[in-house]
Coordinates of C-alpha atoms in Angstrom, one line a residue:
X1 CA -7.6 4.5 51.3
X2 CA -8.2 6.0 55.0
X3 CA -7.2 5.1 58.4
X4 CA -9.1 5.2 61.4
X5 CA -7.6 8.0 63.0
X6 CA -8.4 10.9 62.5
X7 CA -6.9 14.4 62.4
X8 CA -9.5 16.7 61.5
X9 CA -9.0 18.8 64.4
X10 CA -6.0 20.0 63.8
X11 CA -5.6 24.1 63.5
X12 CA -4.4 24.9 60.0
X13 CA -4.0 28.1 58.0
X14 CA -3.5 28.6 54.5
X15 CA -0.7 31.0 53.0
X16 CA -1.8 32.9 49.5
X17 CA -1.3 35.8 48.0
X18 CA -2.5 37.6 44.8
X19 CA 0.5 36.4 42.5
X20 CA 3.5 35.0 42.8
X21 CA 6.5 36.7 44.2
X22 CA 4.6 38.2 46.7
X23 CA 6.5 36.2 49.1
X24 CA 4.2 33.3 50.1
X25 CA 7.6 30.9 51.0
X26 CA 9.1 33.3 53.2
X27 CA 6.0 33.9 55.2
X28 CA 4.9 30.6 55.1
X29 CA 8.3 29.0 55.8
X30 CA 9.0 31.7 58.6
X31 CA 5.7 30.7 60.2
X32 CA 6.8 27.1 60.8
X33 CA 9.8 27.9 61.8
X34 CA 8.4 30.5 64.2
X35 CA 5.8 28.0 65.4
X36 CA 8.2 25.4 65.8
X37 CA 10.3 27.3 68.0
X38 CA 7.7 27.5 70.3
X39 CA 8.0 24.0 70.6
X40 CA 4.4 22.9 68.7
X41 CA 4.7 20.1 66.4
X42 CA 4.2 21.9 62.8
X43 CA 2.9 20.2 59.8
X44 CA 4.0 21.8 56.8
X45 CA 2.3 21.2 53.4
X46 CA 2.1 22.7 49.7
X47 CA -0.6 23.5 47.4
X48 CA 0.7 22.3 43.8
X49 CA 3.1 20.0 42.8
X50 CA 6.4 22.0 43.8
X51 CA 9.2 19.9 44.9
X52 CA 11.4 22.5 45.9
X53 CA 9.2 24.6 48.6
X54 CA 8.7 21.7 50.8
X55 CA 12.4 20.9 51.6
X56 CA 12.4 24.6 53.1
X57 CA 9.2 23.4 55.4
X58 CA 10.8 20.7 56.0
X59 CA 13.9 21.9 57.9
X60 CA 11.7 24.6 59.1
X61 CA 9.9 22.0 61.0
X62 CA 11.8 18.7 61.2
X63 CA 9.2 17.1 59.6
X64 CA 8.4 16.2 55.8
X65 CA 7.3 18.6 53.3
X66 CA 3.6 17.3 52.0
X67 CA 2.1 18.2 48.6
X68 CA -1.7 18.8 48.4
X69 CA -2.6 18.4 44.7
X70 CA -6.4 18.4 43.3
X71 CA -5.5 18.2 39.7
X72 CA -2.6 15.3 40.4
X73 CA -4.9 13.1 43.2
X74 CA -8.0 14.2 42.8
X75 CA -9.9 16.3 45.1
X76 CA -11.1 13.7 47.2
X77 CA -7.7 13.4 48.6
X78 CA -6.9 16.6 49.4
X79 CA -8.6 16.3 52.9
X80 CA -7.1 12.7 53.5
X81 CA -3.4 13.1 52.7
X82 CA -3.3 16.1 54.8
X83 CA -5.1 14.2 58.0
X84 CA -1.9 11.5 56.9
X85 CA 0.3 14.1 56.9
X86 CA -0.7 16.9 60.3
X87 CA -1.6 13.4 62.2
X88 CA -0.5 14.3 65.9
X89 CA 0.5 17.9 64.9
X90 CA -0.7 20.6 67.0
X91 CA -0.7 23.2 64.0
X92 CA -0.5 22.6 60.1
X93 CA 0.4 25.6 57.9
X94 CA -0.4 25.3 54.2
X95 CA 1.6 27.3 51.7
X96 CA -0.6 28.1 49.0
X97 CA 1.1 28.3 45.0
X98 CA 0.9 30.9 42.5
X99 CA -2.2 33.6 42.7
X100 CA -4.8 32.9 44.9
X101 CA -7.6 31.6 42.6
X102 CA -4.8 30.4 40.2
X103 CA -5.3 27.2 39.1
X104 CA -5.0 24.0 36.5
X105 CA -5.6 26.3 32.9
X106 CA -8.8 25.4 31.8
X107 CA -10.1 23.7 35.0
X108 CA -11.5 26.7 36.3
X109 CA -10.6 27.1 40.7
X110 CA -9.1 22.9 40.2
X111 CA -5.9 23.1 42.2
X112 CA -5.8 26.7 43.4
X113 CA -4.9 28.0 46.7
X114 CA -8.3 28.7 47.3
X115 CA -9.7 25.4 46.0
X116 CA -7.3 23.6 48.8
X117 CA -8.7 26.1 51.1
X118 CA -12.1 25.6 50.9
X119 CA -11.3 21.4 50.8
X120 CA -9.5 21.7 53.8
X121 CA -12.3 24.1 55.3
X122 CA -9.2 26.2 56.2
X123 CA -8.9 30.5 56.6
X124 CA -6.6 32.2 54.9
X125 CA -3.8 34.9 55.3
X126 CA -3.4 36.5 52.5
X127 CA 0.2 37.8 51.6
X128 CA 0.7 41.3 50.2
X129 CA 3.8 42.9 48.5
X130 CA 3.4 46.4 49.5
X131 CA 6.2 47.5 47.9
X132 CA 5.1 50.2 45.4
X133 CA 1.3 51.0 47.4
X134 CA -0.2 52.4 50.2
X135 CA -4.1 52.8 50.3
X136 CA -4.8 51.0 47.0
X137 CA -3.6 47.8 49.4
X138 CA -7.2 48.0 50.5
X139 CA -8.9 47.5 47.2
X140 CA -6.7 44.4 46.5
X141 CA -7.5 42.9 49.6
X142 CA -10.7 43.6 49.4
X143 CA -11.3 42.1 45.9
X144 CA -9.3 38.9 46.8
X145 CA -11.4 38.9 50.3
X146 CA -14.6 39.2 48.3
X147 CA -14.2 37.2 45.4
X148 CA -15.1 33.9 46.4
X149 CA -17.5 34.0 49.8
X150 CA -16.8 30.7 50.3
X151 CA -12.9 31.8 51.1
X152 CA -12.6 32.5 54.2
X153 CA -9.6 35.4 54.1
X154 CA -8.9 36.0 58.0
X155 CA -6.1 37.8 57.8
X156 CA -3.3 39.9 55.8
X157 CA 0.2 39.9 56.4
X158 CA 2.3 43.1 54.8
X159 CA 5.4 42.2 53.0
X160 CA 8.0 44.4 52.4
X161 CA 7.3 47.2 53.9
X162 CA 9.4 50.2 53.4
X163 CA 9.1 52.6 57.1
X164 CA 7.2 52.8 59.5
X165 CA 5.5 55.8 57.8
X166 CA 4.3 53.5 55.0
X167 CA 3.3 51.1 57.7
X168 CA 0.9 53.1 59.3
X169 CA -0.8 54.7 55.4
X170 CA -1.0 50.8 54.7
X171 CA -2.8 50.0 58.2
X172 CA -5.2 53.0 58.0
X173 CA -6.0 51.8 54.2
X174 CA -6.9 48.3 55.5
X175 CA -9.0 49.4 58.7
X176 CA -11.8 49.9 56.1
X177 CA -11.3 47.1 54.0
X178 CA -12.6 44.5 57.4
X179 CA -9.7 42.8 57.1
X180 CA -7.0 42.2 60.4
X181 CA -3.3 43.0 59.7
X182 CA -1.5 40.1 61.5
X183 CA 1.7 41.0 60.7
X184 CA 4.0 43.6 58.6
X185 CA 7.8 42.5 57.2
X186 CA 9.9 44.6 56.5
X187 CA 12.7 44.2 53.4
X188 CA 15.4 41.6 54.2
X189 CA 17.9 40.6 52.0
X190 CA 19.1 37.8 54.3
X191 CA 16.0 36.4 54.1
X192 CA 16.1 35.7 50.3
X193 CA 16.9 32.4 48.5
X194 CA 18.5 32.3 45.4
X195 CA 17.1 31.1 42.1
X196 CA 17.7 29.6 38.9
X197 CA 16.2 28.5 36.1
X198 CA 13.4 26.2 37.6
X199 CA 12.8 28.4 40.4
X200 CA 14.3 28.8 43.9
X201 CA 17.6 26.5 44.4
X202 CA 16.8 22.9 46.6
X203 CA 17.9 22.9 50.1
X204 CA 19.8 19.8 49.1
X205 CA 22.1 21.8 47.6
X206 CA 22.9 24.9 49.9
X207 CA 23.0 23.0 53.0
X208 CA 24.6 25.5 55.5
X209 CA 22.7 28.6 53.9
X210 CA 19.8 27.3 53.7
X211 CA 19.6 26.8 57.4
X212 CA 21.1 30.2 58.2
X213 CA 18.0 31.6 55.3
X214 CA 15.2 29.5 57.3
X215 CA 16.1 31.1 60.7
X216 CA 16.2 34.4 59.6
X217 CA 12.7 33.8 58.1
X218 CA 11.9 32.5 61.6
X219 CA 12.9 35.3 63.4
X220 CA 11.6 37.9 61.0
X221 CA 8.4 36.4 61.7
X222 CA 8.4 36.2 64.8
X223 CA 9.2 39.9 65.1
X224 CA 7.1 40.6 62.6
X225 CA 3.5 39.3 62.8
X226 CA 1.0 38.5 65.5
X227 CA 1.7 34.7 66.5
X228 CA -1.1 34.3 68.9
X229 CA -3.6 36.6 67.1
X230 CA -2.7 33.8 63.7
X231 CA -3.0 30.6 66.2
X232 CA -6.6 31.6 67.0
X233 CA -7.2 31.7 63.3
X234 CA -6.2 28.6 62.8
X235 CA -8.2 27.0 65.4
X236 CA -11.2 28.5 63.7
X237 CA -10.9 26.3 61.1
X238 CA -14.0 24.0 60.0
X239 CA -13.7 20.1 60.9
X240 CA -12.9 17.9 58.4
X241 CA -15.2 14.9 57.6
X242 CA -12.7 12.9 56.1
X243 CA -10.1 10.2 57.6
X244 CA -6.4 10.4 57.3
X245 CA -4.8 8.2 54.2
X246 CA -2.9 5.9 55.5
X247 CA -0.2 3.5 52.3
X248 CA -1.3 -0.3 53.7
X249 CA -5.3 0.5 53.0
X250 CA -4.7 2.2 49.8
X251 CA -3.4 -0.2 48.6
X252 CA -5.6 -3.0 49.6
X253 CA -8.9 -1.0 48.5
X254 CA -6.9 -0.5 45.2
X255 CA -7.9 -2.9 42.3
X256 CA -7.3 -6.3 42.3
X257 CA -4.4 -8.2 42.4
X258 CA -2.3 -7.9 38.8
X259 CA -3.1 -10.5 36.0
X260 CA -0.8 -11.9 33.2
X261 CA -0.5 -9.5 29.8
X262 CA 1.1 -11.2 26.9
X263 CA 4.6 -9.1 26.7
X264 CA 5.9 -6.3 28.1
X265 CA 6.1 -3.5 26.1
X266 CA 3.0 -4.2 23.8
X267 CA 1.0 -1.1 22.8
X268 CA -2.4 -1.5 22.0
X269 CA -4.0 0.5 19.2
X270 CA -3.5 4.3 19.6
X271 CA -5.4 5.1 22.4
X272 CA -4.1 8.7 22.4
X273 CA -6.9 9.6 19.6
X274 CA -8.9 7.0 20.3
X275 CA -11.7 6.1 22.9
X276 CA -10.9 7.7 26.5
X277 CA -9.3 4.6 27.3
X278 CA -8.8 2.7 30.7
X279 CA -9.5 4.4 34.0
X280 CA -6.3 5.4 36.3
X281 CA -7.6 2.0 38.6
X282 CA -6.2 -0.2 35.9
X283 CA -2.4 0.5 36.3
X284 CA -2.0 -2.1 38.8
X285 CA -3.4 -5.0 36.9
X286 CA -1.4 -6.4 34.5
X287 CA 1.6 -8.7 36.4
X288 CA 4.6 -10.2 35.2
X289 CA 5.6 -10.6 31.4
X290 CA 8.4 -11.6 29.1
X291 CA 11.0 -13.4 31.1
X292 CA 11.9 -13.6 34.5
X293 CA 15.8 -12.9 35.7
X294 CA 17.8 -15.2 37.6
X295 CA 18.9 -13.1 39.9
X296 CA 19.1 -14.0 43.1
X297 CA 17.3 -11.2 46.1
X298 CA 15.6 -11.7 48.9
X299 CA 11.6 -13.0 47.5
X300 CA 9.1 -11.4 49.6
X301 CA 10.8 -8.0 50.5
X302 CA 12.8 -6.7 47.4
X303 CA 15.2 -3.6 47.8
X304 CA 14.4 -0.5 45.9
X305 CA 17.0 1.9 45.1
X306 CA 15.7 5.4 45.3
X307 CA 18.1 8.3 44.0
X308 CA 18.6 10.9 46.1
X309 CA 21.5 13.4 46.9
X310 CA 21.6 17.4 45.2
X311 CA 21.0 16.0 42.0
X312 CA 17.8 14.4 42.3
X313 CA 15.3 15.9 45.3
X314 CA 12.3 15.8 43.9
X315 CA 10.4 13.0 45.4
X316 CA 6.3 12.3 47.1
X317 CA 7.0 10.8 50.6
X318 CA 4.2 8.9 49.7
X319 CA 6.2 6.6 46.8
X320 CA 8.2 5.4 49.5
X321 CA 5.4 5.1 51.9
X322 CA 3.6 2.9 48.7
X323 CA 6.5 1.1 48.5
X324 CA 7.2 0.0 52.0
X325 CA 3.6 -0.6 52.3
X326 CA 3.3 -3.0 49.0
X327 CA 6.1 -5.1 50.8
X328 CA 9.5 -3.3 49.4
X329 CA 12.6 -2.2 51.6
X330 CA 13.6 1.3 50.1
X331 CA 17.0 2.1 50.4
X332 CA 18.5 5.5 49.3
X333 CA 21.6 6.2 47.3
X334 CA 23.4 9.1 45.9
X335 CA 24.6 9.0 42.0
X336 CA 27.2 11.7 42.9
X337 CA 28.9 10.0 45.7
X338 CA 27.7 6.8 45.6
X339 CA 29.5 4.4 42.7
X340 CA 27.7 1.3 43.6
X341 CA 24.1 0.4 43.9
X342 CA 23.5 -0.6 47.5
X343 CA 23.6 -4.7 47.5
X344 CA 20.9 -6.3 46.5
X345 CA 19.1 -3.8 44.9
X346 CA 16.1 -5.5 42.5
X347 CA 14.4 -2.3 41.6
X348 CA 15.4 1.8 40.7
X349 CA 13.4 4.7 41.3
X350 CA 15.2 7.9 39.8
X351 CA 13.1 10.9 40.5
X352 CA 13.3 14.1 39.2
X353 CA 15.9 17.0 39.8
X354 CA 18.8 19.3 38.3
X355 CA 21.1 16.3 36.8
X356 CA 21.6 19.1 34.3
X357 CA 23.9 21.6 37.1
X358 CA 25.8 18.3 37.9
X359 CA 26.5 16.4 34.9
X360 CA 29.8 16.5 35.0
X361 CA 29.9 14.9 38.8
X362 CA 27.0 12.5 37.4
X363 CA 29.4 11.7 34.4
X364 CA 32.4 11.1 36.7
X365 CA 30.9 8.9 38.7
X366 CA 31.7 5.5 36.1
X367 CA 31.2 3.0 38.4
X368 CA 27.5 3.9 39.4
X369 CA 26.6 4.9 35.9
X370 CA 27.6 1.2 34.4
X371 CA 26.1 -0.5 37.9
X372 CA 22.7 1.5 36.3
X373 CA 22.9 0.8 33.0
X374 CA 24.0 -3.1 33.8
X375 CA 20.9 -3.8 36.2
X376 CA 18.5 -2.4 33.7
X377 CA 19.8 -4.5 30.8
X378 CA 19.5 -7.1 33.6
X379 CA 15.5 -6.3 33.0
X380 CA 15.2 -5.3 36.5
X381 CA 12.4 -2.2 37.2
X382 CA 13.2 0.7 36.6
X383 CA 11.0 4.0 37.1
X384 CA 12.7 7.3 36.2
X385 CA 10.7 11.0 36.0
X386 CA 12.5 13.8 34.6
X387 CA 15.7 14.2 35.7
X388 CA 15.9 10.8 35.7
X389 CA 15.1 10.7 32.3
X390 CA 18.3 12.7 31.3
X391 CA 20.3 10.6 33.6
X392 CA 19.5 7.1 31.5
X393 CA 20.1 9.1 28.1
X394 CA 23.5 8.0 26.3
X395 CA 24.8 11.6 26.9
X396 CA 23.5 14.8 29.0
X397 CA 24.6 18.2 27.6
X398 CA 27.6 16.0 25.6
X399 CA 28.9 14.1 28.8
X400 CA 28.2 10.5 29.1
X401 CA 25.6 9.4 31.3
X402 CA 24.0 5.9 31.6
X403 CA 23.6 5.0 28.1
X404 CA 20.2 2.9 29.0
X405 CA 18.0 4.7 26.3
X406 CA 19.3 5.5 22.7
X407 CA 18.6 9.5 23.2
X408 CA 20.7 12.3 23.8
X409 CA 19.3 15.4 26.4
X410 CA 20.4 19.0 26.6
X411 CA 19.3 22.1 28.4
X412 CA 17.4 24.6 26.5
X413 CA 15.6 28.2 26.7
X414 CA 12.7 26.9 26.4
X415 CA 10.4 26.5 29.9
X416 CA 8.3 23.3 29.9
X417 CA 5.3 23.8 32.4
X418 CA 1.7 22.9 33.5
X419 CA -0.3 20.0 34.1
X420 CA -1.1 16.7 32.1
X421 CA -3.7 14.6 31.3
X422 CA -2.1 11.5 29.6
X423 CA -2.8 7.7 28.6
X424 CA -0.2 4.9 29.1
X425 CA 0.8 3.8 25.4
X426 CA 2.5 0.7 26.3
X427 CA 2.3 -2.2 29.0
X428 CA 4.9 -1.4 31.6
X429 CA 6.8 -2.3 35.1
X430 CA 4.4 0.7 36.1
X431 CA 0.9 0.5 34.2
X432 CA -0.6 -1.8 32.1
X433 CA -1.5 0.1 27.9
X434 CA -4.9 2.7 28.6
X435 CA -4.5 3.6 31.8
X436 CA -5.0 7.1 32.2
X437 CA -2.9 9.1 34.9
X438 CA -2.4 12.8 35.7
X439 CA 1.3 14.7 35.3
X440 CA 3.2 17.3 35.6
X441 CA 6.0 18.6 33.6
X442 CA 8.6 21.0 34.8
X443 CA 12.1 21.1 32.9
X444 CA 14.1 23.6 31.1
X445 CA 15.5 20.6 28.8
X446 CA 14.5 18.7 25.7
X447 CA 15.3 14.6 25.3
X448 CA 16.2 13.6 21.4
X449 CA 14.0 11.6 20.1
X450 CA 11.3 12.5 22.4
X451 CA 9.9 8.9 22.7
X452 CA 11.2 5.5 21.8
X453 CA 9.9 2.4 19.6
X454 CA 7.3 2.1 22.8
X455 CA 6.7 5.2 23.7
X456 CA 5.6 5.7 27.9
X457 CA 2.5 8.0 27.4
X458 CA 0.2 9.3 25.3
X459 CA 0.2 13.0 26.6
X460 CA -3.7 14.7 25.5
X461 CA -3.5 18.1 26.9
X462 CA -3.0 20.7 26.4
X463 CA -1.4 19.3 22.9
X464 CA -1.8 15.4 22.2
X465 CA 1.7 14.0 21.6
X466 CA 3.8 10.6 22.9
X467 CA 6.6 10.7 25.1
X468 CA 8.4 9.0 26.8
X469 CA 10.3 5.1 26.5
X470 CA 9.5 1.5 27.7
X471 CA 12.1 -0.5 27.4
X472 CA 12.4 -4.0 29.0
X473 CA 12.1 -3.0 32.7
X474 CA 12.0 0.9 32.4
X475 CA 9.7 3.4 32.4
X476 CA 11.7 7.0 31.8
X477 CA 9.1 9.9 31.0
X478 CA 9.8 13.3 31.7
X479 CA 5.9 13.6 33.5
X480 CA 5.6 13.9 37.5
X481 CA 3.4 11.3 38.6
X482 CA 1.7 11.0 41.9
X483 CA 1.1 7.4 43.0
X484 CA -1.2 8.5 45.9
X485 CA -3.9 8.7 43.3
X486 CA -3.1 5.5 41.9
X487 CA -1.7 3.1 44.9
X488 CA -1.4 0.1 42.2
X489 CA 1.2 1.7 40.7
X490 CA 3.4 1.1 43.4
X491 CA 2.2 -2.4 44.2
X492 CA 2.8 -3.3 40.4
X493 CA 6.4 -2.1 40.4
X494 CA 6.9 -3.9 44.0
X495 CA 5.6 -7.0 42.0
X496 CA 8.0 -6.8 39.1
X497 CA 11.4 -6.3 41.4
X498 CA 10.2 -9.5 43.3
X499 CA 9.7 -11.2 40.2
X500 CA 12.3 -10.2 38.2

């Protein structure tokens, strides 16, 4: 699961606040940008599973966006896949998600800001809208400061401040609350991002803007707060015991090499209200069924197609890194330019995204849609989350779309949130029937039928339900996986393009 090299020196601080809105992605996003123009090597990370947060990081910093989830991978790989990620960084900055102590509902601090924090042995600046208060600032920081002792709060950052008169109440508020103002913002309009209905709108998609909106968060920063005062901070962070994950040994200290199932597709009896079923280590396990394609690809290195382009951004860097690292090339295409699959291609990964703003392009686009729909009736593997869901339905929002699975999807009202804790109904190109797995669902959308003759998973909180299709070679749910915490995952879907 590790590598030997480690990065547990690296300075770090962690971005909170006390809700959202307080403007945690500004500050955060600033910061690395700030940083980075200072010419350190910034490592930029997430609490949660948020797609959409990182991509700002990421052209913040010129380096991939990282997500640090407890509830998706597990604690236990909190402190690892953030060595992989800051390895040879000179600072890290983690942006923190929702409230502070805000976590998985029901889990108690699992997957908070201040869980992350306390994994990654990191301080914390905490983020304040001081918009509509002056000295009552120094209860709330107080309270959050105080809360957990274990939370190490080293800092507070003032957002949206309104003169310097209110500046200097919200200063002389906070001198007795013990805790260092490192910085005060004022209000910025060019600073904000635009939103729509699943939150803040992808940098995929704004391109030119979004560039313009990260520098401005840089420079406000940098105007605004006390770089060197927040770089000692972050050297004061604890030393992490842990070794950085590196693909290649996660997946050769994952379980054993696949064996034979009967068929594909086979459910075994309902595990959703049965026993607990299998652990998360068995996904990997069950190898090739049903029968094998004729077409011809190169054996030992298959080509993946991964979807990418505005329509479909949401994507782990570790699935690729799995990928590669299980023997696959990964080549990416875009379903609104693109109307072939790139040659060769023995596998599709179709990750998640808004399909739903572009499915008229996505209909347009013919060629590429029967290419899809062709190489899975081929039997070839196909894994699809989400957005990619909608885009194998017959139709999205009445246009045409890949016509794979015998369901129609359309955008509704209705917000589709939280966490998952689900079972694998049916033998698949991704897990083998009672493998349990964490999720995530995110849509504003609903898929009819919801599931098909073999449904993908067996979804037990917080309402136990099945969802999702198998289907031959495809796996289309509308839950987030992340294969970090399962690494046979990948190697199992590698296995099934080469054999296919």
């Amino acid at each position: 699961m590790t590598s030997s090299s480690s990065s547990s020196s690296v300075p770090r601080l962690v971005i909170a606040a006390p809700s959202s809105g307080s403007g945690k992605t500004t500050v955060a996003t600033g910061l690395m940008a700030a940083f980075a123009a200072r010419g350190l090597a910034v490592s930029p990370h997430k609490v949660g599973p948020d797609y959409i947060d990182p991509g700002y990081h990421s052209l913040a910093t010129g380096r991939v966006g990282r997500n640090l989830d407890a509830y998706l991978c597990g604690p236990e790989l909190v402190g690892p896949l953030f060595a992989h990620g800051a390895r040879g960084c000179d600072l890290a900055v983690v942006e923190g998600v929702m409230g502070m102590f805000d976590g998985a509902a029901g889990e108690g601090e699992l997957a908070s800001t201040a869980h992350v924090a306390k994994l990654l042995r990191a301080p914390v600046v905490l983020v304040v809208d001081a918009s509509s208060q002056s000295r009552s600032v120094a209860a709330l920081v107080h309270g959050f400061a105080s809360w957990d002792p274990e939370v190490r709060v080293g800092g507070v950052i003032l957002n949206k401040v309104a003169s310097d008169r209110h500046e200097a109440l919200l200063r002389e508020a906070l001198d007795a609350a013990g805790v260092p103002v490192l910085g005060v913002l004022r209000r910025a309009p060019q600073v904000d991002t635009p939103s729509r209905h699943l939150g803040l709108v992808p940098v995929a998609e704004r391109r030119g803007a979004a560039v313009e909106a990260v520098a401005a968060m840089g420079a406000q920063v940098s105007a605004g707060c006390d770089l060197e005062g927040l770089m000692a901070l972050a050297l004061s962070a604890g030393a992490l015991s842990c070794e950085a994950w590196d693909a290649a040994e996660a997946l050769a200290s994952s379980p054993p090499p696949p064996r034979p199932v009967p068929s594909l597709g086979a459910a075994p009896p309902d595990p959703l209200f049965g026993p607990e079923g299998a652990s998360s280590s068995n996904a990997g396990r069950a190898e090739d069924a049903g029968p094998r394609s004729k077409v011809p690809g190169v054996p030992n290195r298959p080509r993946i197609a991964v979807a990418g382009g505005p329509a479909f951004t949401f994507s782990y860097a570790e699935h690729a890194e799995l990928l590669t690292a299980a023997g696959a090339e990964v080549v990416v295409f875009d379903p609104l330019r693109d109307e072939q699959l790139p040659d060769g291609t023995r596998g599709l990964v179709i990750g998640g995204g808004f399909p739903e703003v572009y499915a008229a392009e996505l209909s347009a686009n013919e060629p590429l849609r029967k290419a899809v729909g062709e190489l899975a009736r081929a039997g070839a593997p196909v894994a699809a989350e989400c957005a990619g869901l909608l885009y194998l339905c017959r139709e999205l929002d009445g246009r045409p779309m890949c016509g794979v699975l015998d369901a129609t999807a359309r955008m509704s009202e209705r917000l589709t949130l939280g966490y998952r804790d689900a079972v694998a109904l049916s033998d698949s190109v991704l897990a083998v029937a009672g493998t349990r797995m964490r999720g995530h669902e995110f849509h504003r959308t609903v898929v009819e039928p919801g599931s098909g003759t073999a449904p993908a998973w067996g979804v037990r909180t917080p309402d136990r339900r099945v969802e999702g299709f198998v289907k031959q070679g495809v796996h289309a749910s509308y839950l987030h996986t992340h294969w970090a915490a399962e690494p046979g995952v990948a190697r199992r879907f590698v296995e099934r393009c080469r054999t296919s």
